[in-house]
Amino acid sequence: MPPSDTSPGVPPRSGPRTDLVVTDAPTPADIAVISDALDRFNREKTGVDDRRPLAVLVRDPRTQQVVGGLTGRTSLGLFFVDLFFLPPELRGSGLGAEILRRAEDEARARGCGAAVLYTISFQAPDFYRKQGWEYLGEVPCDPPGTSRVFMTKELAAPATEFDHPSGGADWFLSRPGVPPAGSRRWRSSWRR
């Protein structure tokens, strides 16, 4: 829901009195009020009610305690990666790529056509590039020389099975896995 603040120096509009509280410790209930209200607003505007958390957890096999993994959410056809961490001893083995692949597969199954994330320049932009993510932009942050790197990835299933008789690939992306009458199977991707 868009904020309704006025510009500095302009008297506030008449309406209910509110108190503003700046905090670094909102309660889960505080966050739920805002999240639930935004979800209702989005549902009213779009008619879509698909916001869900998504996580791929890595557990210690002995203790069953979570030691790392990925958290995010799917909403309005997008997969958002919020957090992704592996302890150093689990890096470099392909586990990170597998975690990301499983999360992307689940997002596709939920109908997401794209994914977005941000990482920090000293964290993992190269890892994500190797997994097919593309640079979207960056914003400088501290310490100097560091930036938040925003990335995206198309998640639509590659159009490798069917094509539209007219030759357009857009049909496939809108109805993955459902061939039109008279279609022929593809042997290679439409992205040549």
mmCIF file of C-alpha atoms in Angstrom:
data_model
loop_
_atom_site.group_PDB
_atom_site.id
_atom_site.type_symbol
_atom_site.label_atom_id
_atom_site.label_comp_id
_atom_site.label_asym_id
_atom_site.label_seq_id
_atom_site.Cartn_x
_atom_site.Cartn_y
_atom_site.Cartn_z
ATOM 1 C CA MET A 1 0.000 0.000 0.000
ATOM 2 C CA PRO A 2 1.578 3.330 -0.925
ATOM 3 C CA PRO A 3 2.465 5.621 1.970
ATOM 4 C CA SER A 4 0.302 8.706 2.310
ATOM 5 C CA ASP A 5 2.889 11.079 3.807
ATOM 6 C CA THR A 6 2.899 14.661 2.611
ATOM 7 C CA SER A 7 5.908 16.650 1.477
ATOM 8 C CA PRO A 8 8.057 18.364 4.141
ATOM 9 C CA GLY A 9 6.603 21.699 5.225
ATOM 10 C CA VAL A 10 3.117 20.818 4.004
ATOM 11 C CA PRO A 11 0.529 20.403 6.754
ATOM 12 C CA PRO A 12 -0.760 16.822 7.044
ATOM 13 C CA ARG A 13 -4.175 16.007 5.646
ATOM 14 C CA SER A 14 -7.028 15.693 8.029
ATOM 15 C CA GLY A 15 -7.773 12.152 9.113
ATOM 16 C CA PRO A 16 -7.261 9.778 11.992
ATOM 17 C CA ARG A 17 -4.509 10.709 14.426
ATOM 18 C CA THR A 18 -1.533 8.364 14.371
ATOM 19 C CA ASP A 19 1.720 8.017 16.272
ATOM 20 C CA LEU A 20 4.890 7.229 14.358
ATOM 21 C CA VAL A 21 7.422 4.937 16.030
ATOM 22 C CA VAL A 22 10.876 4.262 14.617
ATOM 23 C CA THR A 23 12.251 0.974 15.956
ATOM 24 C CA ASP A 24 14.847 -1.664 15.300
ATOM 25 C CA ALA A 25 12.747 -4.243 17.147
ATOM 26 C CA PRO A 26 9.300 -4.607 15.566
ATOM 27 C CA THR A 27 7.401 -7.543 17.009
ATOM 28 C CA PRO A 28 6.278 -10.423 14.797
ATOM 29 C CA ALA A 29 2.727 -9.143 15.349
ATOM 30 C CA ASP A 30 3.739 -5.661 14.100
ATOM 31 C CA ILE A 31 5.241 -7.156 10.950
ATOM 32 C CA ALA A 32 2.193 -9.391 10.424
ATOM 33 C CA VAL A 33 -0.174 -6.388 10.528
ATOM 34 C CA ILE A 34 1.793 -4.665 7.748
ATOM 35 C CA SER A 35 2.353 -7.835 5.703
ATOM 36 C CA ASP A 36 -1.266 -8.961 5.945
ATOM 37 C CA ALA A 37 -2.585 -5.505 4.998
ATOM 38 C CA LEU A 38 -0.262 -5.354 1.981
ATOM 39 C CA ASP A 39 -1.333 -8.862 0.936
ATOM 40 C CA ARG A 40 -5.010 -7.801 1.119
ATOM 41 C CA PHE A 41 -4.262 -4.672 -0.922
ATOM 42 C CA ASN A 42 -2.428 -6.717 -3.573
ATOM 43 C CA ARG A 43 -5.240 -9.292 -3.732
ATOM 44 C CA GLU A 44 -7.839 -6.551 -4.157
ATOM 45 C CA LYS A 45 -5.836 -4.930 -6.978
ATOM 46 C CA THR A 46 -4.771 -8.105 -8.810
ATOM 47 C CA GLY A 47 -7.200 -10.853 -7.849
ATOM 48 C CA VAL A 48 -4.136 -13.044 -7.210
ATOM 49 C CA ASP A 49 -3.511 -14.692 -3.842
ATOM 50 C CA ASP A 50 -0.261 -16.610 -4.298
ATOM 51 C CA ARG A 51 2.218 -15.211 -1.734
ATOM 52 C CA ARG A 52 4.019 -18.071 0.020
ATOM 53 C CA PRO A 53 7.336 -18.546 1.789
ATOM 54 C CA LEU A 54 9.892 -20.812 0.126
ATOM 55 C CA ALA A 55 12.891 -22.359 1.861
ATOM 56 C CA VAL A 56 15.484 -25.015 1.147
ATOM 57 C CA LEU A 57 17.060 -25.950 4.464
ATOM 58 C CA VAL A 58 20.366 -27.710 5.075
ATOM 59 C CA ARG A 59 20.306 -29.799 8.244
ATOM 60 C CA ASP A 60 23.124 -31.455 10.122
ATOM 61 C CA PRO A 61 22.384 -35.187 9.688
ATOM 62 C CA ARG A 62 23.337 -35.953 13.306
ATOM 63 C CA THR A 63 21.500 -33.169 15.131
ATOM 64 C CA GLN A 64 18.865 -32.227 12.537
ATOM 65 C CA GLN A 65 19.681 -28.590 13.320
ATOM 66 C CA VAL A 66 19.561 -26.166 10.387
ATOM 67 C CA VAL A 67 23.109 -25.112 9.456
ATOM 68 C CA GLY A 68 22.348 -23.152 6.297
ATOM 69 C CA GLY A 69 20.107 -22.870 3.291
ATOM 70 C CA LEU A 70 17.966 -20.462 1.318
ATOM 71 C CA THR A 71 14.864 -18.519 2.289
ATOM 72 C CA GLY A 72 12.625 -16.472 0.084
ATOM 73 C CA ARG A 73 9.081 -16.162 -1.143
ATOM 74 C CA THR A 74 6.933 -16.366 -4.225
ATOM 75 C CA SER A 75 4.382 -13.701 -5.048
ATOM 76 C CA LEU A 76 2.620 -12.439 -8.172
ATOM 77 C CA GLY A 77 4.645 -14.719 -10.428
ATOM 78 C CA LEU A 78 8.042 -13.745 -8.985
ATOM 79 C CA PHE A 79 10.465 -15.676 -6.828
ATOM 80 C CA PHE A 80 12.358 -13.508 -4.345
ATOM 81 C CA VAL A 81 15.540 -14.905 -2.789
ATOM 82 C CA ASP A 82 15.873 -13.217 0.592
ATOM 83 C CA LEU A 83 18.704 -15.052 2.361
ATOM 84 C CA PHE A 84 21.188 -17.737 1.267
ATOM 85 C CA PHE A 85 23.995 -19.014 3.462
ATOM 86 C CA LEU A 86 26.241 -22.066 3.628
ATOM 87 C CA PRO A 87 28.968 -22.562 6.228
ATOM 88 C CA PRO A 88 32.479 -22.509 4.710
ATOM 89 C CA GLU A 89 32.956 -26.267 5.076
ATOM 90 C CA LEU A 90 29.936 -26.902 2.799
ATOM 91 C CA ARG A 91 30.949 -24.496 0.030
ATOM 92 C CA GLY A 92 32.591 -25.536 -3.233
ATOM 93 C CA SER A 93 30.980 -28.976 -3.392
ATOM 94 C CA GLY A 94 28.019 -28.122 -5.640
ATOM 95 C CA LEU A 95 25.621 -28.018 -2.700
ATOM 96 C CA GLY A 96 24.891 -24.303 -3.201
ATOM 97 C CA ALA A 97 24.007 -24.843 -6.861
ATOM 98 C CA GLU A 98 21.721 -27.731 -5.875
ATOM 99 C CA ILE A 99 19.958 -25.636 -3.230
ATOM 100 C CA LEU A 100 19.386 -22.830 -5.714
ATOM 101 C CA ARG A 101 18.185 -25.273 -8.397
ATOM 102 C CA ARG A 102 15.662 -26.830 -6.002
ATOM 103 C CA ALA A 103 14.358 -23.408 -4.975
ATOM 104 C CA GLU A 104 14.056 -22.332 -8.632
ATOM 105 C CA ASP A 105 12.273 -25.592 -9.495
ATOM 106 C CA GLU A 106 9.780 -25.045 -6.681
ATOM 107 C CA ALA A 107 9.228 -21.453 -7.828
ATOM 108 C CA ARG A 108 8.565 -22.702 -11.394
ATOM 109 C CA ALA A 109 6.103 -25.261 -10.015
ATOM 110 C CA ARG A 110 4.307 -22.377 -8.297
ATOM 111 C CA GLY A 111 4.018 -20.562 -11.620
ATOM 112 C CA CYS A 112 6.855 -18.049 -11.269
ATOM 113 C CA GLY A 113 8.343 -16.843 -14.537
ATOM 114 C CA ALA A 114 11.228 -14.875 -13.059
ATOM 115 C CA ALA A 115 13.341 -14.520 -9.942
ATOM 116 C CA VAL A 116 15.098 -11.609 -8.262
ATOM 117 C CA LEU A 117 17.689 -11.236 -5.531
ATOM 118 C CA TYR A 118 20.387 -8.984 -4.282
ATOM 119 C CA THR A 119 23.790 -9.965 -3.029
ATOM 120 C CA ILE A 120 26.720 -7.858 -1.900
ATOM 121 C CA SER A 121 29.717 -7.412 -4.172
ATOM 122 C CA PHE A 122 31.959 -9.333 -1.732
ATOM 123 C CA GLN A 123 29.448 -12.156 -1.302
ATOM 124 C CA ALA A 124 28.300 -14.220 -4.273
ATOM 125 C CA PRO A 125 27.585 -12.384 -7.547
ATOM 126 C CA ASP A 126 29.916 -14.733 -9.455
ATOM 127 C CA PHE A 127 28.197 -17.786 -7.978
ATOM 128 C CA TYR A 128 24.811 -16.541 -9.178
ATOM 129 C CA ARG A 129 26.169 -15.698 -12.661
ATOM 130 C CA LYS A 130 27.415 -19.295 -12.960
ATOM 131 C CA GLN A 131 23.855 -20.420 -12.193
ATOM 132 C CA GLY A 132 22.418 -18.333 -15.029
ATOM 133 C CA TRP A 133 21.478 -15.188 -13.108
ATOM 134 C CA GLU A 134 21.938 -11.854 -14.869
ATOM 135 C CA TYR A 135 23.117 -8.497 -13.573
ATOM 136 C CA LEU A 136 20.243 -6.046 -13.120
ATOM 137 C CA GLY A 137 21.990 -3.145 -11.378
ATOM 138 C CA GLU A 138 23.808 -2.130 -8.249
ATOM 139 C CA VAL A 139 23.685 0.446 -5.489
ATOM 140 C CA PRO A 140 26.841 1.552 -3.636
ATOM 141 C CA CYS A 141 26.922 0.812 0.080
ATOM 142 C CA ASP A 142 29.472 0.732 2.896
ATOM 143 C CA PRO A 143 32.320 0.089 3.159
ATOM 144 C CA PRO A 144 33.484 2.253 0.252
ATOM 145 C CA GLY A 145 33.933 0.251 -2.940
ATOM 146 C CA THR A 146 31.167 -2.173 -1.968
ATOM 147 C CA SER A 147 27.742 -2.373 -3.566
ATOM 148 C CA ARG A 148 24.456 -4.239 -3.415
ATOM 149 C CA VAL A 149 24.226 -6.190 -6.666
ATOM 150 C CA PHE A 150 20.696 -6.826 -7.924
ATOM 151 C CA MET A 151 20.226 -9.865 -10.172
ATOM 152 C CA THR A 152 17.418 -11.595 -12.033
ATOM 153 C CA LYS A 153 16.773 -14.887 -13.783
ATOM 154 C CA GLU A 154 14.033 -16.060 -16.126
ATOM 155 C CA LEU A 155 12.414 -19.185 -14.729
ATOM 156 C CA ALA A 156 10.029 -20.088 -17.517
ATOM 157 C CA ALA A 157 10.631 -23.625 -18.677
ATOM 158 C CA PRO A 158 12.804 -23.634 -21.792
ATOM 159 C CA ALA A 159 10.728 -24.150 -24.926
ATOM 160 C CA THR A 160 12.412 -27.364 -25.961
ATOM 161 C CA GLU A 161 9.440 -29.684 -26.393
ATOM 162 C CA PHE A 162 6.942 -27.878 -28.565
ATOM 163 C CA ASP A 163 6.645 -24.803 -30.671
ATOM 164 C CA HIS A 164 3.664 -22.958 -32.027
ATOM 165 C CA PRO A 165 2.790 -23.651 -35.673
ATOM 166 C CA SER A 166 3.353 -19.960 -36.423
ATOM 167 C CA GLY A 167 6.902 -20.241 -35.070
ATOM 168 C CA GLY A 168 6.335 -17.975 -32.043
ATOM 169 C CA ALA A 169 7.933 -18.986 -28.765
ATOM 170 C CA ASP A 170 5.715 -16.674 -26.698
ATOM 171 C CA TRP A 171 2.877 -19.190 -26.942
ATOM 172 C CA PHE A 172 4.968 -21.814 -25.181
ATOM 173 C CA LEU A 173 5.949 -19.496 -22.374
ATOM 174 C CA SER A 174 2.315 -18.693 -21.685
ATOM 175 C CA ARG A 175 1.234 -22.360 -21.674
ATOM 176 C CA PRO A 176 4.265 -24.520 -20.818
ATOM 177 C CA GLY A 177 3.942 -28.209 -21.625
ATOM 178 C CA VAL A 178 0.645 -27.909 -23.522
ATOM 179 C CA PRO A 179 1.200 -28.316 -27.261
ATOM 180 C CA PRO A 180 -1.244 -26.666 -29.639
ATOM 181 C CA ALA A 181 -3.034 -28.752 -32.242
ATOM 182 C CA GLY A 182 -0.690 -29.457 -35.143
ATOM 183 C CA SER A 183 2.486 -28.611 -33.218
ATOM 184 C CA ARG A 184 5.752 -30.411 -33.821
ATOM 185 C CA ARG A 185 8.368 -31.387 -31.254
ATOM 186 C CA TRP A 186 11.507 -29.293 -31.001
ATOM 187 C CA ARG A 187 14.911 -30.862 -30.726
ATOM 188 C CA SER A 188 16.697 -27.715 -29.574
ATOM 189 C CA SER A 189 15.884 -24.556 -27.692
ATOM 190 C CA TRP A 190 14.005 -21.725 -29.396
ATOM 191 C CA ARG A 191 16.804 -19.383 -28.254
ATOM 192 C CA ARG A 192 19.200 -19.946 -31.105
#
